[in-house]
Short mmCIF file of C-alpha atoms in Angstrom, two decimals:
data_model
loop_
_atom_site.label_atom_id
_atom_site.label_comp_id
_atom_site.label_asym_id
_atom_site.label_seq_id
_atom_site.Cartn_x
_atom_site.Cartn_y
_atom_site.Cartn_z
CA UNK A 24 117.18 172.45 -201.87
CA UNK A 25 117.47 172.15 -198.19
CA UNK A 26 117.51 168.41 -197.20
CA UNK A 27 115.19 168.77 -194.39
CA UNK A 28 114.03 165.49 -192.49
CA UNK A 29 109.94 164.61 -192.55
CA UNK A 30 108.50 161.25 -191.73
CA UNK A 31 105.99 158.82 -193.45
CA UNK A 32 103.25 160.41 -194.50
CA UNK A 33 99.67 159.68 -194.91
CA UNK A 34 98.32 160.48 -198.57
CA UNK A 35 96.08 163.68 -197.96
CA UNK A 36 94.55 163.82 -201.65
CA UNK A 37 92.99 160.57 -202.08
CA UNK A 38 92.08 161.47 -206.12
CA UNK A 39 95.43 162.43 -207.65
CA UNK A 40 96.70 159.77 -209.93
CA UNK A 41 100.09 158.94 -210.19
CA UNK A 42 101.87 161.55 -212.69
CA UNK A 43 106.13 160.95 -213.24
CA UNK A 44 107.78 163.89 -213.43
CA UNK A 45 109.95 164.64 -216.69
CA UNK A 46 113.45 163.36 -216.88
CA UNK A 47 116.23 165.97 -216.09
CA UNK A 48 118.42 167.41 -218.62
CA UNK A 49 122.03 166.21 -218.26
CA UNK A 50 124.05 168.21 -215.98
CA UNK A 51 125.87 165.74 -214.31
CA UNK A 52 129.56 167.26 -213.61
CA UNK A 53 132.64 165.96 -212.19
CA UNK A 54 133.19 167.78 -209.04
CA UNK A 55 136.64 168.91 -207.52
CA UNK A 56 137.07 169.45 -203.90
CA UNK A 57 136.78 173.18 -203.22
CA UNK A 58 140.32 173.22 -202.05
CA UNK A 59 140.95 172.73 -205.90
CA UNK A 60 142.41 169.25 -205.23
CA UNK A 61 141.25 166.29 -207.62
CA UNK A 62 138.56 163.81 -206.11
CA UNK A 63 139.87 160.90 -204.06
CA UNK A 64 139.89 158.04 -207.10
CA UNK A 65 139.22 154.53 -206.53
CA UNK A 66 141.12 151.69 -207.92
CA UNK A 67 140.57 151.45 -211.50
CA UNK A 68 141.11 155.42 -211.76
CA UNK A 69 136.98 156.35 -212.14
CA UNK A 70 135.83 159.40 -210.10
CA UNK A 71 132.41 158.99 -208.20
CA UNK A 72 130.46 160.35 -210.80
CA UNK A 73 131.69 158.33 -213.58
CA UNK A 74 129.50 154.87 -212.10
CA UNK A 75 126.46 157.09 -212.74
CA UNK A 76 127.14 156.52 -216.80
CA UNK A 77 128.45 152.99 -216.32
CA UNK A 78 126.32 151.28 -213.36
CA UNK A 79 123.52 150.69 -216.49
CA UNK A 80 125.66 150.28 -219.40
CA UNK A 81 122.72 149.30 -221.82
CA UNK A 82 121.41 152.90 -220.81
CA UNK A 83 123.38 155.73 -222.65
CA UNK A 84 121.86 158.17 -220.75
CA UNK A 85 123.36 158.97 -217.12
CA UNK A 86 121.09 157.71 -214.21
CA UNK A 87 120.73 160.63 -212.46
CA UNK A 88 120.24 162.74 -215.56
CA UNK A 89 117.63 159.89 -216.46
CA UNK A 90 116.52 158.61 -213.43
CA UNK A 91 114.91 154.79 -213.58
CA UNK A 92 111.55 153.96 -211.58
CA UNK A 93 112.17 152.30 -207.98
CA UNK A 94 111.19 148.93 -209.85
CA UNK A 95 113.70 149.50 -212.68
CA UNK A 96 116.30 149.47 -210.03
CA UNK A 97 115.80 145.69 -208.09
CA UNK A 98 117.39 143.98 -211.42
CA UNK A 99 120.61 146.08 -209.80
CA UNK A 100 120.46 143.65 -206.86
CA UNK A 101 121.99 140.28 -206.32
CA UNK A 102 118.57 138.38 -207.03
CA UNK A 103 117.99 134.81 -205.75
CA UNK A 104 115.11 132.18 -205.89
CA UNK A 105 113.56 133.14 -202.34
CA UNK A 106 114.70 130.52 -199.37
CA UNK A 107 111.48 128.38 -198.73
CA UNK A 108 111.15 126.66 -195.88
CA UNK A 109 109.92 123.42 -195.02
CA UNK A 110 106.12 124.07 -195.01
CA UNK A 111 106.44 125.87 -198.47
CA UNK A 112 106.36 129.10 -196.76
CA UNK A 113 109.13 131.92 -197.60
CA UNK A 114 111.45 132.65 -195.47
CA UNK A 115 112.47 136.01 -194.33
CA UNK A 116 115.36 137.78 -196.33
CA UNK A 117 118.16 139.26 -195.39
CA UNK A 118 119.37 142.85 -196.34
CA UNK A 119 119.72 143.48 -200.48
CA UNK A 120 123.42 143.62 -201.87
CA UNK A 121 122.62 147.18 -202.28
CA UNK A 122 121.72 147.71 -198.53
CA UNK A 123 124.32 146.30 -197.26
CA UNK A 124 126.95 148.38 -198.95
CA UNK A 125 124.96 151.43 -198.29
CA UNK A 126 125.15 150.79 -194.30
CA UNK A 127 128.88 149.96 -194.58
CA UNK A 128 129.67 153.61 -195.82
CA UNK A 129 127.29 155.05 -193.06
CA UNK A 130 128.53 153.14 -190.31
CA UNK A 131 132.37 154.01 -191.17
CA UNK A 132 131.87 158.04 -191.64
CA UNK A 133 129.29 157.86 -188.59
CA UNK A 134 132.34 159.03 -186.40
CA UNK A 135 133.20 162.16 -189.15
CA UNK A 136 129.68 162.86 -189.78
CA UNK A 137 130.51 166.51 -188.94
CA UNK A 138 133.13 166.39 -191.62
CA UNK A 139 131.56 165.18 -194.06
CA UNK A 140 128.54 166.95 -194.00
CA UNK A 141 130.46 170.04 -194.05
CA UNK A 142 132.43 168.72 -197.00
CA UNK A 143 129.53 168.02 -198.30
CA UNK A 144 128.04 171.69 -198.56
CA UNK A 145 131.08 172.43 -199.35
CA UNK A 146 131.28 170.86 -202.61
CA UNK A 147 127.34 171.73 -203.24
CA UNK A 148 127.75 175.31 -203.24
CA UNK A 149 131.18 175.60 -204.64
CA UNK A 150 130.22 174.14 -207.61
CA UNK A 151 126.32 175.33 -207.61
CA UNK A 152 126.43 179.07 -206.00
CA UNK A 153 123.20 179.67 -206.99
CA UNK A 154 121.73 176.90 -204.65
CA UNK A 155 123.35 178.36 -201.40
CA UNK A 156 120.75 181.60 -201.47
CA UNK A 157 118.00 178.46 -201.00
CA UNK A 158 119.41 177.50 -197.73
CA UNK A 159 119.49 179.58 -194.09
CA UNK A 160 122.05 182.18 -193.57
CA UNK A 161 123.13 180.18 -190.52
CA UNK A 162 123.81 176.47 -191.22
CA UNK A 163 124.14 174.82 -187.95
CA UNK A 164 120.75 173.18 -187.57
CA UNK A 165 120.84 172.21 -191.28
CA UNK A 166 123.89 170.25 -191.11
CA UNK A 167 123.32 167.25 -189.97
CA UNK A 168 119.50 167.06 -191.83
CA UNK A 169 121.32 165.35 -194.66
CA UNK A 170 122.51 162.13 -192.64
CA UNK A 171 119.45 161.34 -190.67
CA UNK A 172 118.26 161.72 -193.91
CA UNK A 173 120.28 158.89 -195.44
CA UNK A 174 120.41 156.96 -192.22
CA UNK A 175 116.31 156.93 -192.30
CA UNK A 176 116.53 155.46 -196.23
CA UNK A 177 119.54 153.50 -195.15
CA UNK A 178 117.50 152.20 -192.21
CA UNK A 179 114.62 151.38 -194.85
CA UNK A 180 116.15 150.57 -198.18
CA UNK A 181 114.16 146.81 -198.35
CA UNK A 182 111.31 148.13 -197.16
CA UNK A 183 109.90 149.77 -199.86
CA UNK A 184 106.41 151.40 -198.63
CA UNK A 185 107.91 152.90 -195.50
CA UNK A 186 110.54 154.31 -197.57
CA UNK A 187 108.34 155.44 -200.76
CA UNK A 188 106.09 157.23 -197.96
CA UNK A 189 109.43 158.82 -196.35
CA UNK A 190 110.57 159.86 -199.33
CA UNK A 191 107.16 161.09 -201.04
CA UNK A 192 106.83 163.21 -198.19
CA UNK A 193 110.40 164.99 -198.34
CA UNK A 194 109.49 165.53 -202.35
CA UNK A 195 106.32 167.48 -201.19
CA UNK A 196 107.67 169.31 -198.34
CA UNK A 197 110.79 170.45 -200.87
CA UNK A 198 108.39 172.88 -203.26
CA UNK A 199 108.45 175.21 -200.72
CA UNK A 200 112.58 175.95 -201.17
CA UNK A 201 112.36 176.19 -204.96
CA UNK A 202 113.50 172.87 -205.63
CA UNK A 203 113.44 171.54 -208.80
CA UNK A 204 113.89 168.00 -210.15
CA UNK A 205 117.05 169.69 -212.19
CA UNK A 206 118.62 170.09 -208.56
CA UNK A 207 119.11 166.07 -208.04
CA UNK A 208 121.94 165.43 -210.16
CA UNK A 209 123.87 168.33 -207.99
CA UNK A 210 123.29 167.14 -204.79
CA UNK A 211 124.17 163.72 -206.27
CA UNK A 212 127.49 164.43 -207.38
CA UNK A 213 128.18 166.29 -203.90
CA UNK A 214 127.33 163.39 -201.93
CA UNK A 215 129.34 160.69 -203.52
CA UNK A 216 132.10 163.44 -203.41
CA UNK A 217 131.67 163.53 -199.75
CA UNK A 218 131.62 159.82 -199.09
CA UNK A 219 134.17 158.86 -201.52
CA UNK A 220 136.74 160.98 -199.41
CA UNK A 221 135.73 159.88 -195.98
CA UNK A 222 135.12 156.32 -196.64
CA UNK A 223 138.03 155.07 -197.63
CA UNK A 224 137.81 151.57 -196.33
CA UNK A 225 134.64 150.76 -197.42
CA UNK A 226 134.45 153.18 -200.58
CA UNK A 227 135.33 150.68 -204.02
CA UNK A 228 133.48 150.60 -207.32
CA UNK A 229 130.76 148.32 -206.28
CA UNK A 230 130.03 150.31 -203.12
CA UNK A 231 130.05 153.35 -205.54
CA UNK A 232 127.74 151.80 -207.70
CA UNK A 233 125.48 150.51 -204.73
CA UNK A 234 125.40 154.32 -203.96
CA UNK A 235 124.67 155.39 -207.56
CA UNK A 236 121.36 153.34 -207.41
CA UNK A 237 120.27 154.26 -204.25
CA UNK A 238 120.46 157.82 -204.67
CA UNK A 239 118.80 157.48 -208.42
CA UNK A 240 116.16 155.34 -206.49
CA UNK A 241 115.57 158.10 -203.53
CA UNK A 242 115.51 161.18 -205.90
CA UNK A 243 113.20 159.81 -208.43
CA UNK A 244 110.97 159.05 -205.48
CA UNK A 245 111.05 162.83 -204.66
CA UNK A 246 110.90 164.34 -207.87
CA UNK A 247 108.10 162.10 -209.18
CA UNK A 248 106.00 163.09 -205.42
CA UNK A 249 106.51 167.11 -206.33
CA UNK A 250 105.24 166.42 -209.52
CA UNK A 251 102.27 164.96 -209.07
CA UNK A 252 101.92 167.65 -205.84
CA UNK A 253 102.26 170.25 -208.42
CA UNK A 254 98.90 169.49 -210.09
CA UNK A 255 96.64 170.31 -207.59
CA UNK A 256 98.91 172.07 -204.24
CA UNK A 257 100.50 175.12 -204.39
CA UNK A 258 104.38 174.98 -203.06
CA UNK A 259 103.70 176.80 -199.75
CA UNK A 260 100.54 178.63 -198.38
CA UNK A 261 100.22 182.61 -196.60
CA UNK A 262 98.59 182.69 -193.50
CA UNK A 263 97.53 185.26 -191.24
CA UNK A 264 97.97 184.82 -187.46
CA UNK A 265 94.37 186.04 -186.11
CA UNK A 266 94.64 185.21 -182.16
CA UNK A 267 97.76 185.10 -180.23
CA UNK A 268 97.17 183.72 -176.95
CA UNK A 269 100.39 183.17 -174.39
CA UNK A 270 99.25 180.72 -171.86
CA UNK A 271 102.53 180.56 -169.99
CA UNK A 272 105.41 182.75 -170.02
CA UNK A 273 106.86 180.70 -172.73
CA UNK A 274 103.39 178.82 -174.15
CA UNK A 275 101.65 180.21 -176.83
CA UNK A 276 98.43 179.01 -178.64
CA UNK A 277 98.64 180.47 -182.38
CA UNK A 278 95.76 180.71 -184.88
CA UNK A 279 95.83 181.78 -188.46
CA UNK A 280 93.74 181.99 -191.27
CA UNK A 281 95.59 180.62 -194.47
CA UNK A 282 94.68 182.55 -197.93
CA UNK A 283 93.52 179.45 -199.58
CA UNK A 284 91.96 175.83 -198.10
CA UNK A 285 94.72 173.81 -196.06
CA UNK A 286 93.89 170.17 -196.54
CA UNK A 287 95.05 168.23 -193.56
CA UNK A 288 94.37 165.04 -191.30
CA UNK A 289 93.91 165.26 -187.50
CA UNK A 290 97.79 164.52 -186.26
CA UNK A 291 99.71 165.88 -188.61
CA UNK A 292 102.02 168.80 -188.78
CA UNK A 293 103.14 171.77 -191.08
CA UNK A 294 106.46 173.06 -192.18
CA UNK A 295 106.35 177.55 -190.88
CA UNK A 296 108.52 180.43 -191.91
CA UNK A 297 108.48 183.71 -190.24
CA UNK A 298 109.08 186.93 -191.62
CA UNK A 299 111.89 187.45 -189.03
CA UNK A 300 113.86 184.41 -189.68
CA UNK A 301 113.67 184.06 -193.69
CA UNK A 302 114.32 180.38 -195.43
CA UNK A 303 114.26 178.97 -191.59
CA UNK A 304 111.33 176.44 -191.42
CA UNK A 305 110.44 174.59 -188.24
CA UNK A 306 107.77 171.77 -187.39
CA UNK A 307 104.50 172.37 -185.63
CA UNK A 308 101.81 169.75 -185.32
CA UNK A 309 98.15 171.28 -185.44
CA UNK A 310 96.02 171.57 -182.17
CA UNK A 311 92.75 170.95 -183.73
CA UNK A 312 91.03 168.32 -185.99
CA UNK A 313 90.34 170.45 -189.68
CA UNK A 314 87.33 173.05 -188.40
CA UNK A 315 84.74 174.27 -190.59
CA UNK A 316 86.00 177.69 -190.60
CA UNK A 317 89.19 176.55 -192.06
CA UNK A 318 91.09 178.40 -189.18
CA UNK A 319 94.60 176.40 -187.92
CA UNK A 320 95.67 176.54 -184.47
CA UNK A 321 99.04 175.84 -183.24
CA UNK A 322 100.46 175.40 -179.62
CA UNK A 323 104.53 176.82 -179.72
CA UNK A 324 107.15 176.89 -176.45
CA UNK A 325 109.64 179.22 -176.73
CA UNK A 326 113.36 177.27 -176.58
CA UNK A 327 116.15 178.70 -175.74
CA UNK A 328 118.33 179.87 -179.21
CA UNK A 329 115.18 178.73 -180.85
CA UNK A 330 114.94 181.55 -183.45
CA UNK A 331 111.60 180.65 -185.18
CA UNK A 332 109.98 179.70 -181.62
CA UNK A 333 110.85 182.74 -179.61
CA UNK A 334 109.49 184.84 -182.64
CA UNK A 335 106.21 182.74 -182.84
CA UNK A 336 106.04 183.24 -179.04
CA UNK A 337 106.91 186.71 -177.96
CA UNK A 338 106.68 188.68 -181.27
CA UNK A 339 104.13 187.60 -183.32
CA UNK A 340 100.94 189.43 -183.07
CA UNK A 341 97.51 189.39 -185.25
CA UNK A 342 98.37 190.63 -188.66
CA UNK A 343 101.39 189.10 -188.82
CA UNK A 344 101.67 186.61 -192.67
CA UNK A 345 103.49 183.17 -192.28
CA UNK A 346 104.13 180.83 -194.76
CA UNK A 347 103.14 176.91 -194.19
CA UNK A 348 104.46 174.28 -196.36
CA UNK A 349 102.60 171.10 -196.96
CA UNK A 350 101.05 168.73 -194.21
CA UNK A 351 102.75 165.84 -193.15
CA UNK A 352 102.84 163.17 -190.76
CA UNK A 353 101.62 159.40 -190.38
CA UNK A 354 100.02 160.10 -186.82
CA UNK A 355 96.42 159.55 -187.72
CA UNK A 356 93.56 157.64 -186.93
CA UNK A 357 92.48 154.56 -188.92
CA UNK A 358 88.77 154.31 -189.19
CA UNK A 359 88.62 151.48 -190.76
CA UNK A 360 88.75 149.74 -187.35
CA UNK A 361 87.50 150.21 -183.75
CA UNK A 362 91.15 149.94 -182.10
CA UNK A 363 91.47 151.91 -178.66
CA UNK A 364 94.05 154.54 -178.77
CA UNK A 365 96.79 155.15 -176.26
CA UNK A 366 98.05 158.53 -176.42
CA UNK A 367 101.39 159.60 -175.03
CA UNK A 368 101.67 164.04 -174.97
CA UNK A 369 104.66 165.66 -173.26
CA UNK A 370 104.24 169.88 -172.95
CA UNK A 371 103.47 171.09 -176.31
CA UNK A 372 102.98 167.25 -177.74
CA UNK A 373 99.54 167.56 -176.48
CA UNK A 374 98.30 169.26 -179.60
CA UNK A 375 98.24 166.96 -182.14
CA UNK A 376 97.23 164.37 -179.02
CA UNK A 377 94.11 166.86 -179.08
CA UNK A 378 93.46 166.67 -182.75
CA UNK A 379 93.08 162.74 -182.47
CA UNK A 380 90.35 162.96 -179.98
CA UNK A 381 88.26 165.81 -181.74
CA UNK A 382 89.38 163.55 -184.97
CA UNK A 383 87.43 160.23 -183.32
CA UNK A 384 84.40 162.51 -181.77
CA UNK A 385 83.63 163.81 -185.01
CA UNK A 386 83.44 160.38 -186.61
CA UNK A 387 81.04 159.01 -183.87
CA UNK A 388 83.63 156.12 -182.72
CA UNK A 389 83.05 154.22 -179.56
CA UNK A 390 86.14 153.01 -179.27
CA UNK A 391 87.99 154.17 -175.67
CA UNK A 392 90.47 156.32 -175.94
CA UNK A 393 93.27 156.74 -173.10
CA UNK A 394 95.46 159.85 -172.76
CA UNK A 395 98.55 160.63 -171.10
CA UNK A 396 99.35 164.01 -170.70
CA UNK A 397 102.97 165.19 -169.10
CA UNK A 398 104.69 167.96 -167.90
CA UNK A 399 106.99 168.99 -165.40
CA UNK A 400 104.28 170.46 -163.13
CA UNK A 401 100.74 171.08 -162.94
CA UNK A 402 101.48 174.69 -163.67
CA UNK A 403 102.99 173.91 -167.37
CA UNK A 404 99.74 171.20 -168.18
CA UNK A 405 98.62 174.64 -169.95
CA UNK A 406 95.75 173.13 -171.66
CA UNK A 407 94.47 170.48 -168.97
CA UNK A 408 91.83 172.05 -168.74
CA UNK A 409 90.39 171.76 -172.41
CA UNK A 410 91.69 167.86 -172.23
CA UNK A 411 89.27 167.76 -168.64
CA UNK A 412 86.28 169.42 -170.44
CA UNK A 413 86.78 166.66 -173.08
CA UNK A 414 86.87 164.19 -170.77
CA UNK A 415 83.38 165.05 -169.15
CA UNK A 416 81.40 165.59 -172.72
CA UNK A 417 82.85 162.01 -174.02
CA UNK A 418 82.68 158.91 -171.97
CA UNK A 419 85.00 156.75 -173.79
CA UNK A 420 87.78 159.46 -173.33
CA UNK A 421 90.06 159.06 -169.83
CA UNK A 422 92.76 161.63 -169.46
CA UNK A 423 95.87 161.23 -166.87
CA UNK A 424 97.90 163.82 -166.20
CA UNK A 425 101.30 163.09 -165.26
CA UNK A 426 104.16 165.30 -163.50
CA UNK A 427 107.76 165.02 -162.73
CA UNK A 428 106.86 164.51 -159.33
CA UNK A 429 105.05 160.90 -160.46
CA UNK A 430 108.13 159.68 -162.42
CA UNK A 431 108.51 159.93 -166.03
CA UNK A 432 105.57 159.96 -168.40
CA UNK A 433 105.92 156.85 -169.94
CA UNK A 434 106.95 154.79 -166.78
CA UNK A 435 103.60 156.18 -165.42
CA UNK A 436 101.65 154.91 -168.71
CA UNK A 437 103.11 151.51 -168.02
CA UNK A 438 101.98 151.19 -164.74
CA UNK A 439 98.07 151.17 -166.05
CA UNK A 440 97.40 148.88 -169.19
CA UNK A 441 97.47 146.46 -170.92
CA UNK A 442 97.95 148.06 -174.07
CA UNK A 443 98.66 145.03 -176.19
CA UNK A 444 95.46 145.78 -177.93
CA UNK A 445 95.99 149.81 -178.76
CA UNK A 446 97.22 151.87 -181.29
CA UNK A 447 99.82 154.07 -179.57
CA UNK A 448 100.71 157.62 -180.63
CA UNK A 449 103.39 159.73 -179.11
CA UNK A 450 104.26 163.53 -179.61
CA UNK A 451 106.49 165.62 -177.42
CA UNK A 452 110.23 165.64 -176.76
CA UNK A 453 112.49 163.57 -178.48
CA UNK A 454 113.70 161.61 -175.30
CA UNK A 455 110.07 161.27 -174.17
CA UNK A 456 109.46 159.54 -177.00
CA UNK A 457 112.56 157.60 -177.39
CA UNK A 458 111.60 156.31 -173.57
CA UNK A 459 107.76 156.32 -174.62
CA UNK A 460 108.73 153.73 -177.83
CA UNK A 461 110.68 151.55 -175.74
CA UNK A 462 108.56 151.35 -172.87
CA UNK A 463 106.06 150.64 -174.80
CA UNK A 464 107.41 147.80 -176.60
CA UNK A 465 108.37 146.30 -173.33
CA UNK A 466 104.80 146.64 -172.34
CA UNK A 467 104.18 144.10 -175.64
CA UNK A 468 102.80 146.80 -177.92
CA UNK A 469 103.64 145.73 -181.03
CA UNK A 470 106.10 148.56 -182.89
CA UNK A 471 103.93 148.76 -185.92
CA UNK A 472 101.19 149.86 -183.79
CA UNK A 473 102.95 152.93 -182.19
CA UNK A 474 103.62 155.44 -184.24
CA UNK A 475 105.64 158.99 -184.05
CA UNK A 476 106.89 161.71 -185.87
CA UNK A 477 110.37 161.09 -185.44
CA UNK A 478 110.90 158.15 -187.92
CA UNK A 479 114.41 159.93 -188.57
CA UNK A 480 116.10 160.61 -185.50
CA UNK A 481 115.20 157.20 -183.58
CA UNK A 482 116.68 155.14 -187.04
CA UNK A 483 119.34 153.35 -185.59
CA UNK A 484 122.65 153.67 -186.66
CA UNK A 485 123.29 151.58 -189.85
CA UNK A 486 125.35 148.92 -190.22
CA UNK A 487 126.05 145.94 -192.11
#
């Protein structure tokens, strides 16, 4: 069960009710290290996995062969009365007990991260060889997907709907390797393997016990999500690619027909496999609001050593069968409201930029809509021209396009504005929209208005 990193996601099926997923049969284990040495031990002489039987000792059943619902778990916490203030209103809280402890761990083994993610796979496969055949051939982009992963729940642990949508999302996205709610308890017992060896100033029993709830917390989450997915989605979809046009040398626009309806929201992205790089699934955000033809279209840049791009870019050719996961992705429109949209799109992050403005024609909105469109030059703004056309049939629509030689894109979007009053969206390289999040924060956009795909890799490190 790869642990691949997705963001907060939108719900895309509006009528599925809440469904939770069996309870696992017990197959919690006490690992060895796959040297064949015992487990670090804490003081008192319990291994890791022993706090999963005694963190609830009025439950005879383990917690992660049993795991309790994310509300079972806050009587785990040091509970006060909450701090009032003088007006009778409450006053914010700090981190939970839990939280806390959790960060500790991650910021001590941030240094080792390498090391203990390898130790970590380590232990998972030793002990489960029948999971490794569900993960790439070559490991090095996987490895460190497991502690963004914990450093975006870490990030989030008392914030439950961000991290319920985080998490909800990973549990979809995970039917697509085979995973099954059986696999939890195995990645469980690696993980506190892992930390308990590597954190040894911060690891005791009530850190381990922290841990134990968290984890019981974050894979019920995920199991209880692919269950309820399960009654109405299909694990991953075929589609066909039926145009294959390269733009640029390294640009291609990709459009495939999938073998069954895709449902999916303007701004959000799918999960692709190739047939040349098996069990090796990469991101791309659709170019294109849902059409009636049910077509998909997807813009790709060949990187270099990027395996699944290159393929998508110079091999592919009509005929050719992918396989999509599920959608994901938060970056949608609300139309609930008339807010203007600010739109930040560096190279290929103008596609989903796209989808939002096809997304707000087709509704009829008024509302104005500015985008920012960047590249290094004016020959690699390969779809300006579409962006333009826009621009002339809809009046509320202003595009800028912005090139190296006019500064970075989102030092140019400051110098327009304000955008106090705008939604933001960003898409495009990581850095752009590291720089594009705090620029625009600077510019007095409040954060919960701009929103991203990278909820994982901008969490900041945790700490205590």
């Amino acid at each position: 069960m790869p642990w691949h990193v997705g963001d907060v996601s939108r719900e895309t099926r509006p009528d599925r009710r809440k469904k939770r997923a069996p309870k696992q049969q017990s197959l919690v284990r006490n690992p060895a290290l796959w040297t064949g040495t015992p487990l670090s031990v804490p003081e008192g002489g319990r291994t890791p996995h022993a706090a999963f039987t005694e963190a609830r000792p009025d439950k005879a059943r383990h917690m992660m062969d049993a795991p309790t619902p994310t509300t079972d778990v806050k009587d785990a916490d040091e509970h006060e009365p909450p701090v009032v203030d003088g007006k009778g209103t409450p006053a914010p809280r700090g981190p939970s007990a839990d939280a806390v402890l959790v960060r500790s761990t991650l910021e001590e083994i941030a240094p080792v991260a390498d090391r203990v993610t390898s130790y970590f796979y380590a232990l998972l496969f030793v002990r489960n060889p029948e999971l490794r055949d569900m993960f790439p051939v070559a490991m090095d982009t996987q490895r460190d997907r497991l502690l963004k992963a914990l450093l975006t729940a870490a990030e989030h642990l008392d914030d439950t709907p961000v991290l319920t949508a985080y998490l909800e999302n990973l549990g979809r996205g995970h039917r697509k390797y085979g995973t099954h709610s059986a696999h939890y308890p195995a990645v469980g017992e690696a993980l506190l393997g892992a930390l308990a060896r590597y954190a040894t100033r911060t690891w005791d029993d009530r850190t381990q016990a922290a841990w134990v709830r968290t984890y019981t917390t974050i894979s019920q989450i995920m199991i209880d999500a692919a269950a309820e997915d399960e009654r109405s989605a299909p694990a991953w979809w075929h589609a066909e690619v039926v145009s294959h046009d390269l733009r640029t040398p390294d640009v291609a626009v990709v459009t495939l027909r999938p073998d069954r309806p895709y449902p999916f929201l303007a701004g959000q992205y799918t999960t692709l496999e190739t047939p040349w790089w098996p069990r090796i699934w990469r991101h791309y955000s659709f170019a294109s609001a849902p059409r009636p033809d049910g077509l998909l279209s997807l813009h790709v840049k060949a990187v270099p050593a990027g395996w699944v791009s290159n393929a998508l870019v110079h091999r592919a050719r009509p005929g050719d069968v992918l396989r999509l996961g599920p959608p994901g992705g938060s970056m949608t429109v609300d139309h609930s409201t008339d807010t203007g949209l600010l739109c930040l799109g560096g190279g290929t992050g103008i596609a989903p930029i796209k989808a939002l403005v096809e997304d707000v024609a087709e509704y009829g909105d008024r509302r104005p809509v500015d985008v920012f469109y960047g590249a290094r030059s004016g020959h690699d703004l390969y779809d300006i021209d579409t962006m333009l056309r826009l621009q002339k049939t809809f009046p509320w629509l202003s595009v800028h396009p912005v090139t190296e030689a006019q500064g970075r894109l989102p030092d140019a979007v400051c110098r327009y504005g304000p955008w106090g009053e705008r939604d933001a969206y960003l898409s495009g390289p990581l850095g752009m929209v590291r720089r594009g999040v705090d620029a625009l924060r600077g510019a007095g956009v409040p954060s919960e208005r701009i929103r991203h795909d990278f909820l994982a890799e901008l969490a900041p490190a945790a700490s205590g």
